[in-house]
Structures are given as structure tokens and as C-alpha cells.
Amino acid sequence: MVQQLALFSAIEDESYPLSVETLTILSSNRPRLFANFNKIYKPNPSLQIEKVNAKNQLVEQTRVKLSTAVPLSKLGNGAELNYHFMEKLSNDDIESFNVKSYIQDIDSNNKTNWAFQISDIPAAGNNRKLSSQTIHESVIQSSSGSVSSFIDELGYVNDFQYINVGVKFQFLSGVVMEIYKVWQVVQKDQEVSMKLITKDGFMIKAMYNVNKSTDIESLNNGSQLLLKLKTDLRDYIELDIPDRKCMDTRLNHLD
Amino acid sequence: MTYYGVLFVEKCTPSTITQLQDVLSTDLISMGDKWSFELKTFRTSAKNTDPNDTKVMHTVQLSHKNNETVTIKNQSAIITPTYVTKALYDNGCVFGTPEPFDYMLSNKLSNIWTQRQSIKGEFGVSYQTADLSIRVNNAFSYSGFQGLILELESKSSDNLEAFEKNVERVRTMLSGMGLSDVRVSSDKSQGSKQEDSSLFDLAAHYLKVLG
């Protein structure tokens, strides 16, 4: 379980090089290129699932997120990549990346490591300055049979999937910042296509993770670090608290 | 290749474990670490599942296998370790300490899965003989003592035939103690080359004799 404090923002494509430069100086760390493939599952709609468990406690139906690291060698088709790679990514396709063969490989590979996450809705409150969300996580190291068939046995079905590619800055203080783009991955029959959702710009996420939600000292420390970062970047990157409804993983929260 | 077998002796008492040690003592090379295991059974609370399909899911944890959790339903199984792999952490797929999967089931997935049973053994003893690594433990459920569990592990240099003979020898030894009501599940094939598959197989053996 992790308690995640976070602030979000967005920048336009043109601002990317300068943002990377700024954050490199601020974090005193080099940007690290990353790419993740994420599968979102929802409870199988054909199952009759009660709203309460055996102890009569209310348990909402939430989505489950499986994510895995896409090797950069796959992303760049063997080429050595750095943060400049992001500057060329403004289309629905990533030219060097064969998404179809990647997904085929990953579905047939039982040794792929997957993160299994279930997120609670972020804490409520009018005076909140940052998002505070509990995330429950497990690591799937390997599977006997495919991971998909296990998730199916668990009672979940695929809802949607996406790839995010970006750069990550690790601050010495423990703060992590990410600048990334998101592509929805659509599988139709045998064809796989990608659709860039973050057109003409990048998402920015600044976060601080605390292992125990009872560790008030670390939570306070993280809050202060993030709010200081917000002040430092003011008028340049406007870090803000997201609408908690957007971070809600419950199934019928929009009803 | 290492082979595994799990034996479960039902009609015995919690003190059988000490009698067993006396019998084993002539073969004993050394005593090993204490160990523990836990097998949990979860049952789906969804009403309209396929009547031909099993409604149960199991988790197995073994302390001598780094407490990795093996979760099994039908032919599908996953291994969830207690640590985060580097690539996942570096890429921000995982943020902190991972939770055992049985905790995920009984906490976040409790509207679909309800824990029904737990069989566990703690402070078990392990022995090294010339032929085998033998782990012995008393198995308890909520209702009390269930029986004696023995996990047999071959030497990595042994072949399947040699291992099967050694399993048979342990059974004979148990019969000699008047323990003939034994459930056995052991590796039957040469197995695949995957290193993890042995933990899947071992967990399946526990499930077969205890489930």
C-alpha cells in the first residue's frame, strides 16, 4: 500500500525542451526516458457481484490496473534513445515502435513482470492543496498460463488500454516528476492501432510516495516539498490539484 | 533439476512429528531452518458463475520460498513476490512495497472473493538426509489439528526415477510407524525448463493434498 501525494499540470509541445532543462537543474538528475503499457480491467459485467462483502462491509467495484515497463529497445526498434525522442512524438503512431508485435509478444510471455494496482478515490475536502490517494499494489512476477486468463479467473475483463511514454525526474528529496504523453491502444480483431490522446502537449505529474498512510511526518514533509515545488515553478508550470472525480477508479461513479 | 513431493498424514497426533524425528535420526546429516506454510481458500461470492466451473481460488505461501504468494485458480496461477522488480519501480509502475495477493483478495476484492479456510503450519523443522531435503510441519486449520505435512525436495543432481524411489522410501518409513493413511502428490514428469515452474508445481502439490 502506498499513499500518493500528487499535483498535475500540462505543457505545450514547444515548452518541452525548456521544461526538461529546468527540471534537470531543479532535480539535479538527468531525465530518464520511460515507456509503460497499461491494461485497465473492470469487474466482469456478466457476474452478479454484491455491493457488500461477507462481513456486510460496503465494497465498491473498482477497476484494476496492470502495467509493465516497455523496454526502450522495443520502443526505438533497437536505437539508443534519450529524452529528445519525445520531441518527435506528435502523431498517433510511434514510428519506431511495432505495437502489434509488442502486444503479441507480451501476451504470450509468462515471465513478464506486471504491477497489479487498485486505487482508492483520492481523499475529499475543500481545502486540499494536493491530491492524496491510497494505492494498493502487488507485483506479478510470472504466471502459469497467461496473465490474461488469470485476470479472467479473478472475475475481471479488459476495459481499455494505453501506453504512456515520457521522462522522469527523481529529486533527491524524494519528489518524482514525470512529463509524458498518452496513447490509447485499440485492438480490433487482429489489428492494433494507437491514438494520441495528449495532442500538442504533455501531461505533467509531480508526486511524493509514502509507504504507510499513518506516517504523518513523511506525509507532511511530502506536502511541503510539493507545495514548495509548485511555488518555484509558478507562472511557468502551473501545478494543481486534479479533480478527484477524474482519479476515481470506481465503476459507476459517473451515474 | 529439483523435484518436489508433498505428503499429508491425516490420522496422527501433533506429537507424531517428534516420533518421526526419532525414526529419521539415523539418516540425518543436519537440521535446517525453521519453516512455515499457509494455504488459504477463497470462494467466489458472485451468484451466477458457470456451474461447471470451480468457485474456489487458493493462495499458497512458503517461508523457504521467500514467502512468495502463489495464487491458483483452475489452470491459471501467478506468483507475487514480496519485493518490487527494478524495471517496474524505475518506470513508476509500482510506487512502494507490494502486498501479498491474498491480502489483495480479502481486502480490495472481498466483494468477489471471500476467505473460507486457512491451513497453516508454523515453526516446522527441516532435515537434510543423504537423499532428500525433508520439511515437516503440523498443519492446523481454524478447527484445530489437521495432520502432519512432509515436503520432500530432491538433490538437484537427482533424476526423476531416483526421486520417486526416495519418496517411496519415506512412505515405507511412515508405514513402519503405523501411518499408512497418506495423501501424496509429487512431480511426475521431467518438468519444463522454466525455473519458476517448480514453485507453481510445488504449490499445486500442497493444494492437492490439503485442498
Short mmCIF file of C-alpha atoms in Angstrom, two decimals:
data_model
loop_
_atom_site.label_atom_id
_atom_site.label_comp_id
_atom_site.label_asym_id
_atom_site.label_seq_id
_atom_site.Cartn_x
_atom_site.Cartn_y
_atom_site.Cartn_z
CA MET A 1 0.00 0.00 0.00
CA VAL A 2 1.25 3.46 -0.82
CA GLN A 3 -0.16 6.90 -0.08
CA GLN A 4 0.49 9.10 -3.08
CA LEU A 5 0.55 12.89 -2.91
CA ALA A 6 0.33 14.46 -6.34
CA LEU A 7 -0.05 17.63 -8.37
CA PHE A 8 -0.73 17.79 -12.10
CA SER A 9 -0.24 20.16 -14.97
CA ALA A 10 0.15 20.24 -18.74
CA ILE A 11 2.51 21.97 -21.16
CA GLU A 12 2.51 22.53 -24.90
CA ASP A 13 4.87 20.67 -27.20
CA GLU A 14 7.07 23.77 -27.70
CA SER A 15 7.74 24.07 -23.99
CA TYR A 16 9.18 20.57 -23.69
CA PRO A 17 12.92 21.26 -24.23
CA LEU A 18 12.99 24.13 -21.76
CA SER A 19 10.93 22.20 -19.20
CA VAL A 20 13.36 19.31 -19.36
CA GLU A 21 16.25 21.69 -18.89
CA THR A 22 14.61 23.39 -15.93
CA LEU A 23 13.68 20.16 -14.20
CA THR A 24 17.14 18.71 -14.81
CA ILE A 25 18.60 21.65 -12.89
CA LEU A 26 15.91 21.58 -10.18
CA SER A 27 16.21 17.85 -9.60
CA SER A 28 19.97 17.71 -10.16
CA ASN A 29 19.30 14.47 -12.00
CA ARG A 30 19.24 13.57 -15.64
CA PRO A 31 15.88 12.90 -17.29
CA ARG A 32 15.12 9.23 -17.60
CA LEU A 33 13.08 8.11 -20.59
CA PHE A 34 10.36 5.58 -19.79
CA ALA A 35 7.51 3.80 -21.52
CA ASN A 36 4.74 1.79 -19.88
CA PHE A 37 2.00 -0.41 -21.24
CA ASN A 38 -1.14 -0.30 -19.09
CA LYS A 39 -4.20 -2.53 -19.17
CA ILE A 40 -7.29 -1.47 -17.27
CA TYR A 41 -9.74 -4.17 -16.20
CA LYS A 42 -13.24 -3.91 -14.78
CA PRO A 43 -15.34 -6.49 -12.92
CA ASN A 44 -16.95 -8.87 -15.39
CA PRO A 45 -20.37 -7.28 -16.11
CA SER A 46 -21.94 -10.71 -16.58
CA LEU A 47 -21.22 -11.62 -12.94
CA GLN A 48 -23.72 -10.71 -10.25
CA ILE A 49 -21.49 -9.04 -7.72
CA GLU A 50 -22.89 -7.77 -4.44
CA LYS A 51 -22.10 -4.30 -3.17
CA VAL A 52 -21.21 -5.71 0.23
CA ASN A 53 -18.84 -8.48 1.26
CA ALA A 54 -19.40 -11.41 3.64
CA LYS A 55 -18.82 -9.12 6.62
CA ASN A 56 -21.51 -6.79 5.33
CA GLN A 57 -18.98 -4.06 4.57
CA LEU A 58 -19.56 -1.90 1.53
CA VAL A 59 -17.02 -2.75 -1.19
CA GLU A 60 -17.28 -0.70 -4.33
CA GLN A 61 -16.48 -2.23 -7.68
CA THR A 62 -13.24 -0.70 -8.81
CA ARG A 63 -11.06 -1.03 -11.83
CA VAL A 64 -7.77 -2.89 -11.68
CA LYS A 65 -4.68 -1.60 -13.44
CA LEU A 66 -1.96 -3.87 -14.79
CA SER A 67 1.13 -2.12 -16.04
CA THR A 68 4.51 -3.17 -17.30
CA ALA A 69 7.69 -1.47 -18.48
CA VAL A 70 8.15 -1.37 -22.26
CA PRO A 71 11.86 -1.97 -22.96
CA LEU A 72 13.37 1.09 -24.68
CA SER A 73 14.97 -1.24 -27.22
CA LYS A 74 11.44 -2.18 -28.35
CA LEU A 75 10.29 1.43 -28.33
CA GLY A 76 13.17 2.64 -30.52
CA ASN A 77 13.46 -0.54 -32.56
CA GLY A 78 16.98 -1.10 -31.27
CA ALA A 79 18.15 2.52 -31.48
CA GLU A 80 19.65 4.17 -28.41
CA LEU A 81 17.13 6.66 -27.08
CA ASN A 82 17.28 9.69 -24.83
CA TYR A 83 14.81 12.41 -23.82
CA HIS A 84 14.99 14.01 -27.30
CA PHE A 85 12.97 11.03 -28.50
CA MET A 86 9.85 12.68 -27.07
CA GLU A 87 10.25 15.70 -29.37
CA LYS A 88 9.35 13.59 -32.39
CA LEU A 89 6.23 12.06 -30.93
CA SER A 90 3.28 14.14 -32.06
CA ASN A 91 1.39 11.58 -34.10
CA ASP A 92 -0.95 8.70 -33.43
CA ASP A 93 1.81 6.26 -34.33
CA ILE A 94 5.24 5.91 -32.83
CA GLU A 95 7.17 5.13 -36.00
CA SER A 96 9.94 3.05 -34.45
CA PHE A 97 7.56 1.05 -32.25
CA ASN A 98 5.77 -2.03 -33.55
CA VAL A 99 2.85 -2.07 -31.14
CA LYS A 100 1.22 -5.12 -32.68
CA SER A 101 4.22 -7.40 -32.31
CA TYR A 102 4.91 -5.96 -28.85
CA ILE A 103 1.43 -6.85 -27.64
CA GLN A 104 1.60 -10.31 -29.20
CA ASP A 105 4.95 -10.95 -27.50
CA ILE A 106 3.77 -9.75 -24.14
CA ASP A 107 0.57 -11.78 -24.22
CA SER A 108 2.49 -14.97 -24.89
CA ASN A 109 5.29 -14.32 -22.40
CA ASN A 110 4.56 -15.76 -18.95
CA LYS A 111 7.67 -14.16 -17.48
CA THR A 112 6.55 -10.56 -17.95
CA ASN A 113 6.51 -8.62 -14.68
CA TRP A 114 3.25 -6.79 -14.13
CA ALA A 115 2.26 -4.30 -11.50
CA PHE A 116 -1.24 -5.03 -10.18
CA GLN A 117 -2.85 -1.91 -8.71
CA ILE A 118 -6.17 -0.94 -7.21
CA SER A 119 -6.56 2.74 -6.35
CA ASP A 120 -8.99 4.29 -3.90
CA ILE A 121 -10.72 7.54 -4.69
CA PRO A 122 -8.50 10.45 -3.52
CA ALA A 123 -9.30 11.97 -0.14
CA ALA A 124 -12.12 14.52 -0.14
CA GLY A 125 -12.09 18.03 1.32
CA ASN A 126 -12.48 21.59 0.08
CA ASN A 127 -9.25 22.98 1.43
CA ARG A 128 -6.96 20.37 -0.05
CA LYS A 129 -3.95 21.73 -1.87
CA LEU A 130 -2.87 18.39 -3.28
CA SER A 131 -4.29 15.04 -4.24
CA SER A 132 -3.81 12.28 -1.67
CA GLN A 133 -4.63 8.80 -2.91
CA THR A 134 -4.22 5.31 -1.46
CA ILE A 135 -2.92 2.77 -3.96
CA HIS A 136 -2.83 -0.97 -3.23
CA GLU A 137 -0.28 -2.84 -5.26
CA SER A 138 1.12 -6.28 -5.93
CA VAL A 139 3.79 -7.44 -8.34
CA ILE A 140 3.10 -10.36 -10.66
CA GLN A 141 6.46 -11.97 -11.28
CA SER A 142 5.35 -14.76 -13.54
CA SER A 143 2.31 -16.78 -14.43
CA SER A 144 1.39 -20.33 -15.24
CA GLY A 145 -0.98 -19.91 -18.15
CA SER A 146 -1.31 -16.34 -19.36
CA VAL A 147 -1.82 -13.39 -17.02
CA SER A 148 -4.93 -12.51 -19.02
CA SER A 149 -6.51 -15.87 -18.26
CA PHE A 150 -5.70 -15.42 -14.58
CA ILE A 151 -7.38 -12.00 -14.54
CA ASP A 152 -10.33 -13.63 -16.26
CA GLU A 153 -10.49 -16.27 -13.49
CA LEU A 154 -10.32 -13.45 -10.98
CA GLY A 155 -13.59 -12.11 -12.41
CA TYR A 156 -12.31 -9.16 -14.41
CA VAL A 157 -12.46 -8.23 -18.08
CA ASN A 158 -10.42 -5.78 -20.13
CA ASP A 159 -11.89 -2.29 -20.28
CA PHE A 160 -9.28 -0.24 -22.15
CA GLN A 161 -5.52 0.00 -22.53
CA TYR A 162 -2.96 2.69 -23.09
CA ILE A 163 0.74 3.39 -23.43
CA ASN A 164 2.44 6.32 -21.76
CA VAL A 165 5.87 7.49 -22.81
CA GLY A 166 7.78 10.25 -21.12
CA VAL A 167 10.68 11.35 -19.00
CA LYS A 168 11.03 11.03 -15.28
CA PHE A 169 13.00 13.17 -12.83
CA GLN A 170 13.98 11.78 -9.47
CA PHE A 171 14.60 14.59 -6.97
CA LEU A 172 16.97 13.96 -4.08
CA SER A 173 14.16 14.98 -1.74
CA GLY A 174 12.09 12.01 -2.91
CA VAL A 175 9.80 14.01 -5.18
CA VAL A 176 9.29 12.46 -8.62
CA MET A 177 8.21 14.41 -11.69
CA GLU A 178 7.03 12.96 -14.96
CA ILE A 179 6.43 14.64 -18.32
CA TYR A 180 4.58 12.25 -20.59
CA LYS A 181 2.21 11.61 -23.45
CA VAL A 182 -0.60 9.07 -23.52
CA TRP A 183 -1.70 6.86 -26.38
CA GLN A 184 -4.85 4.80 -26.27
CA VAL A 185 -4.27 1.32 -27.68
CA VAL A 186 -7.20 -0.07 -29.61
CA GLN A 187 -7.32 -3.74 -30.53
CA LYS A 188 -9.88 -4.58 -33.15
CA ASP A 189 -9.91 -8.11 -34.50
CA GLN A 190 -6.28 -8.74 -35.44
CA GLU A 191 -5.38 -5.09 -35.85
CA VAL A 192 -3.79 -2.90 -33.21
CA SER A 193 -3.79 0.87 -33.52
CA MET A 194 -2.66 3.74 -31.33
CA LYS A 195 -4.33 7.08 -30.82
CA LEU A 196 -2.51 10.00 -29.24
CA ILE A 197 -4.76 11.40 -26.52
CA THR A 198 -2.48 14.18 -25.33
CA LYS A 199 -2.39 16.07 -28.65
CA ASP A 200 0.03 19.02 -28.99
CA GLY A 201 1.21 18.77 -25.44
CA PHE A 202 2.43 16.81 -22.42
CA MET A 203 0.95 15.85 -19.09
CA ILE A 204 3.00 16.70 -16.02
CA LYS A 205 2.76 14.88 -12.75
CA ALA A 206 4.65 15.71 -9.58
CA MET A 207 4.34 13.14 -6.81
CA TYR A 208 5.61 12.02 -3.46
CA ASN A 209 5.01 8.45 -2.27
CA VAL A 210 4.72 7.43 1.38
CA ASN A 211 4.74 3.71 2.22
CA LYS A 212 2.46 3.97 5.24
CA SER A 213 -0.64 6.14 5.32
CA THR A 214 -0.08 6.51 9.08
CA ASP A 215 3.36 8.07 8.59
CA ILE A 216 2.12 11.63 9.19
CA GLU A 217 5.62 13.07 9.34
CA SER A 218 6.52 11.86 5.85
CA LEU A 219 3.13 12.95 4.52
CA ASN A 220 3.64 16.46 5.91
CA ASN A 221 7.16 16.54 4.57
CA GLY A 222 5.97 15.42 1.12
CA SER A 223 3.19 18.02 1.12
CA GLN A 224 5.63 20.78 1.92
CA LEU A 225 8.07 19.63 -0.78
CA LEU A 226 5.36 19.51 -3.43
CA LEU A 227 3.88 22.89 -2.45
CA LYS A 228 7.35 24.44 -2.49
CA LEU A 229 7.87 22.98 -5.98
CA LYS A 230 4.54 24.47 -7.02
CA THR A 231 5.70 27.90 -5.81
CA ASP A 232 9.09 27.54 -7.50
CA LEU A 233 7.52 26.69 -10.85
CA ARG A 234 4.68 29.24 -10.59
CA ASP A 235 3.89 31.18 -13.80
CA TYR A 236 5.83 28.57 -15.71
CA ILE A 237 4.32 25.20 -14.94
CA GLU A 238 1.08 25.65 -13.03
CA LEU A 239 0.93 22.56 -10.83
CA ASP A 240 -2.54 21.99 -9.49
CA ILE A 241 -4.70 19.53 -7.63
CA PRO A 242 -6.72 17.41 -10.08
CA ASP A 243 -10.48 16.94 -9.86
CA ARG A 244 -10.76 13.86 -7.67
CA LYS A 245 -13.59 12.55 -9.85
CA CYS A 246 -11.04 12.12 -12.65
CA MET A 247 -8.96 9.94 -10.36
CA ASP A 248 -11.90 7.79 -9.26
CA THR A 249 -11.49 4.18 -10.34
CA ARG A 250 -14.92 3.05 -9.17
CA LEU A 251 -17.08 1.58 -11.87
CA ASN A 252 -20.27 3.60 -11.70
CA HIS A 253 -19.04 6.83 -10.21
CA LEU A 254 -20.45 8.90 -13.05
CA ASP A 255 -24.01 7.66 -12.55
CA MET B 1 16.58 -30.50 -11.89
CA THR B 2 14.97 -30.37 -8.46
CA TYR B 3 11.86 -32.44 -7.84
CA TYR B 4 9.25 -31.94 -5.17
CA GLY B 5 6.68 -34.07 -3.42
CA VAL B 6 4.25 -33.27 -0.63
CA LEU B 7 2.82 -35.89 1.75
CA PHE B 8 -0.05 -35.36 4.15
CA VAL B 9 -0.66 -37.78 7.04
CA GLU B 10 -4.16 -37.45 8.42
CA LYS B 11 -4.56 -39.99 11.22
CA CYS B 12 -1.87 -38.88 13.62
CA THR B 13 -1.31 -36.51 16.53
CA PRO B 14 0.66 -33.28 16.99
CA SER B 15 3.39 -35.34 18.70
CA THR B 16 3.88 -37.63 15.69
CA ILE B 17 6.39 -35.05 14.49
CA THR B 18 8.76 -35.96 17.35
CA GLN B 19 8.39 -39.70 16.72
CA LEU B 20 9.23 -39.02 13.10
CA GLN B 21 12.40 -37.23 14.13
CA ASP B 22 13.49 -40.28 16.18
CA VAL B 23 12.96 -42.54 13.17
CA LEU B 24 14.75 -40.11 10.84
CA SER B 25 17.66 -39.56 13.22
CA THR B 26 19.66 -42.48 11.85
CA ASP B 27 19.63 -40.94 8.35
CA LEU B 28 20.09 -37.38 9.45
CA ILE B 29 23.02 -35.33 8.17
CA SER B 30 21.93 -31.99 9.54
CA MET B 31 18.94 -29.99 10.75
CA GLY B 32 17.92 -26.93 8.77
CA ASP B 33 15.97 -23.76 9.37
CA LYS B 34 12.51 -23.48 10.85
CA TRP B 35 9.87 -23.00 8.17
CA SER B 36 6.18 -22.22 7.82
CA PHE B 37 3.46 -22.51 5.22
CA GLU B 38 -0.06 -21.25 4.74
CA LEU B 39 -2.77 -22.33 2.33
CA LYS B 40 -5.84 -20.12 2.07
CA THR B 41 -9.03 -20.96 0.27
CA PHE B 42 -11.22 -18.24 -1.21
CA ARG B 43 -14.67 -18.76 -2.61
CA THR B 44 -16.39 -16.52 -5.10
CA SER B 45 -19.48 -14.73 -3.88
CA ALA B 46 -20.67 -13.94 -7.40
CA LYS B 47 -24.04 -15.64 -7.79
CA ASN B 48 -24.20 -16.64 -11.41
CA THR B 49 -20.88 -18.30 -12.17
CA ASP B 50 -20.71 -21.23 -14.55
CA PRO B 51 -21.94 -24.26 -12.53
CA ASN B 52 -19.25 -26.43 -14.12
CA ASP B 53 -16.51 -24.05 -13.09
CA THR B 54 -14.76 -24.19 -9.74
CA LYS B 55 -15.79 -21.49 -7.32
CA VAL B 56 -12.59 -21.55 -5.33
CA MET B 57 -9.22 -19.88 -5.57
CA HIS B 58 -6.21 -20.76 -3.43
CA THR B 59 -3.14 -18.95 -2.22
CA VAL B 60 -0.01 -20.74 -1.00
CA GLN B 61 2.88 -19.14 0.87
CA LEU B 62 6.08 -20.93 1.84
CA SER B 63 8.67 -19.26 4.05
CA HIS B 64 11.52 -21.16 2.41
CA LYS B 65 10.44 -19.79 -0.96
CA ASN B 66 10.83 -16.16 0.14
CA ASN B 67 7.16 -16.06 1.16
CA GLU B 68 6.22 -15.51 -2.45
CA THR B 69 2.48 -15.94 -2.85
CA VAL B 70 1.24 -18.42 -5.42
CA THR B 71 -2.40 -17.81 -6.36
CA ILE B 72 -4.12 -20.63 -8.20
CA LYS B 73 -7.48 -20.99 -9.88
CA ASN B 74 -8.11 -23.75 -12.39
CA GLN B 75 -5.15 -23.91 -14.74
CA SER B 76 -4.14 -20.32 -14.12
CA ALA B 77 -1.68 -19.23 -11.47
CA ILE B 78 0.50 -16.26 -10.66
CA ILE B 79 3.49 -15.68 -8.39
CA THR B 80 3.61 -12.43 -6.44
CA PRO B 81 6.91 -11.73 -4.66
CA THR B 82 7.38 -9.56 -1.57
CA TYR B 83 9.75 -7.21 -3.38
CA VAL B 84 9.48 -4.85 -6.33
CA THR B 85 11.35 -5.64 -9.53
CA LYS B 86 13.66 -2.84 -10.68
CA ALA B 87 12.17 -2.12 -14.10
CA LEU B 88 8.69 -1.70 -12.64
CA TYR B 89 9.94 0.62 -9.91
CA ASP B 90 12.15 2.70 -12.21
CA ASN B 91 9.28 3.19 -14.64
CA GLY B 92 6.78 4.18 -11.99
CA CYS B 93 4.54 1.13 -12.48
CA VAL B 94 4.92 0.40 -8.75
CA PHE B 95 5.49 3.04 -6.09
CA GLY B 96 6.19 1.23 -2.85
CA THR B 97 6.03 -2.05 -1.01
CA PRO B 98 3.89 -4.67 -2.72
CA GLU B 99 1.20 -6.51 -0.79
CA PRO B 100 0.72 -10.29 -0.73
CA PHE B 101 -2.01 -11.26 -3.17
CA ASP B 102 -4.14 -12.98 -0.50
CA TYR B 103 -4.33 -9.60 1.22
CA MET B 104 -5.49 -8.03 -2.04
CA LEU B 105 -8.21 -10.71 -2.32
CA SER B 106 -9.51 -10.37 1.22
CA ASN B 107 -9.22 -6.60 1.28
CA LYS B 108 -9.82 -4.94 -2.08
CA LEU B 109 -11.54 -7.81 -3.86
CA SER B 110 -13.71 -9.01 -0.99
CA ASN B 111 -16.94 -8.35 -2.89
CA ILE B 112 -15.97 -11.12 -5.31
CA TRP B 113 -13.77 -13.31 -3.07
CA THR B 114 -14.41 -14.45 0.49
CA GLN B 115 -11.82 -16.31 2.52
CA ARG B 116 -13.26 -19.63 3.68
CA GLN B 117 -10.38 -21.55 5.13
CA SER B 118 -6.79 -21.32 6.17
CA ILE B 119 -4.49 -24.25 6.84
CA LYS B 120 -1.12 -23.36 8.20
CA GLY B 121 1.92 -24.71 9.93
CA GLU B 122 4.48 -22.74 11.87
CA PHE B 123 7.91 -23.49 13.31
CA GLY B 124 8.25 -26.61 11.19
CA VAL B 125 11.52 -28.50 11.17
CA SER B 126 13.71 -29.30 8.20
CA TYR B 127 16.15 -32.17 7.83
CA GLN B 128 18.90 -32.97 5.44
CA THR B 129 19.40 -36.63 4.66
CA ALA B 130 21.75 -38.18 2.14
CA ASP B 131 18.98 -38.35 -0.46
CA LEU B 132 16.48 -35.64 0.36
CA SER B 133 15.67 -32.36 1.96
CA ILE B 134 12.68 -33.09 4.22
CA ARG B 135 10.49 -30.37 5.72
CA VAL B 136 7.99 -31.45 8.33
CA ASN B 137 5.23 -29.41 9.92
CA ASN B 138 1.99 -29.78 11.86
CA ALA B 139 -0.96 -28.46 9.89
CA PHE B 140 -3.68 -26.57 11.72
CA SER B 141 -6.91 -25.06 10.49
CA TYR B 142 -9.42 -22.91 12.39
CA SER B 143 -10.93 -26.06 13.82
CA GLY B 144 -7.65 -27.48 15.11
CA PHE B 145 -5.01 -30.04 14.23
CA GLN B 146 -5.39 -31.48 10.75
CA GLY B 147 -2.36 -33.68 10.30
CA LEU B 148 1.30 -33.91 9.51
CA ILE B 149 2.74 -32.42 6.34
CA LEU B 150 6.03 -33.51 4.75
CA GLU B 151 7.66 -31.70 1.87
CA LEU B 152 10.32 -33.68 0.04
CA GLU B 153 12.89 -32.00 -2.17
CA SER B 154 15.35 -33.93 -4.30
CA LYS B 155 19.00 -33.11 -4.77
CA SER B 156 19.38 -31.05 -7.93
CA SER B 157 21.59 -33.76 -9.40
CA ASP B 158 18.95 -36.46 -8.95
CA ASN B 159 16.80 -37.73 -11.78
CA LEU B 160 13.09 -38.36 -11.51
CA GLU B 161 13.49 -42.10 -11.06
CA ALA B 162 15.84 -41.68 -8.09
CA PHE B 163 13.48 -39.15 -6.54
CA GLU B 164 10.48 -41.45 -6.89
CA LYS B 165 12.40 -44.21 -5.11
CA ASN B 166 13.22 -41.81 -2.28
CA VAL B 167 9.57 -40.79 -1.96
CA GLU B 168 8.64 -44.46 -1.76
CA ARG B 169 11.26 -44.97 0.97
CA VAL B 170 9.70 -42.19 3.06
CA ARG B 171 6.26 -43.79 2.60
CA THR B 172 7.63 -47.12 3.76
CA MET B 173 9.15 -45.41 6.77
CA LEU B 174 5.78 -43.82 7.59
CA SER B 175 4.01 -47.20 7.25
CA GLY B 176 6.58 -48.61 9.66
CA MET B 177 5.36 -46.03 12.17
CA GLY B 178 1.79 -47.18 11.58
CA LEU B 179 0.98 -44.20 9.39
CA SER B 180 -0.49 -45.62 6.23
CA ASP B 181 -3.24 -43.08 5.56
CA VAL B 182 -1.09 -40.76 3.47
CA ARG B 183 -2.05 -38.45 0.65
CA VAL B 184 0.78 -37.94 -1.81
CA SER B 185 1.34 -35.51 -4.64
CA SER B 186 4.70 -35.41 -6.34
CA ASP B 187 6.39 -34.41 -9.57
CA LYS B 188 5.60 -36.95 -12.25
CA SER B 189 7.30 -35.55 -15.32
CA GLN B 190 10.71 -34.17 -16.18
CA GLY B 191 9.12 -30.74 -15.97
CA SER B 192 9.66 -27.73 -18.13
CA LYS B 193 12.86 -25.71 -18.18
CA GLN B 194 11.34 -22.62 -16.55
CA GLU B 195 12.81 -22.07 -13.11
CA ASP B 196 9.59 -20.62 -11.72
CA SER B 197 7.54 -23.61 -12.82
CA SER B 198 8.90 -25.60 -9.89
CA LEU B 199 7.22 -23.21 -7.42
CA PHE B 200 3.94 -23.48 -9.34
CA ASP B 201 4.25 -27.27 -9.19
CA LEU B 202 5.15 -27.28 -5.50
CA ALA B 203 2.18 -25.06 -4.64
CA ALA B 204 -0.06 -27.38 -6.65
CA HIS B 205 1.20 -30.34 -4.58
CA TYR B 206 0.23 -28.59 -1.34
CA LEU B 207 -3.16 -27.82 -2.80
CA LYS B 208 -3.69 -31.40 -3.94
CA VAL B 209 -3.01 -33.00 -0.55
CA LEU B 210 -4.63 -30.31 1.60
CA GLY B 211 -7.35 -28.87 -0.65
#
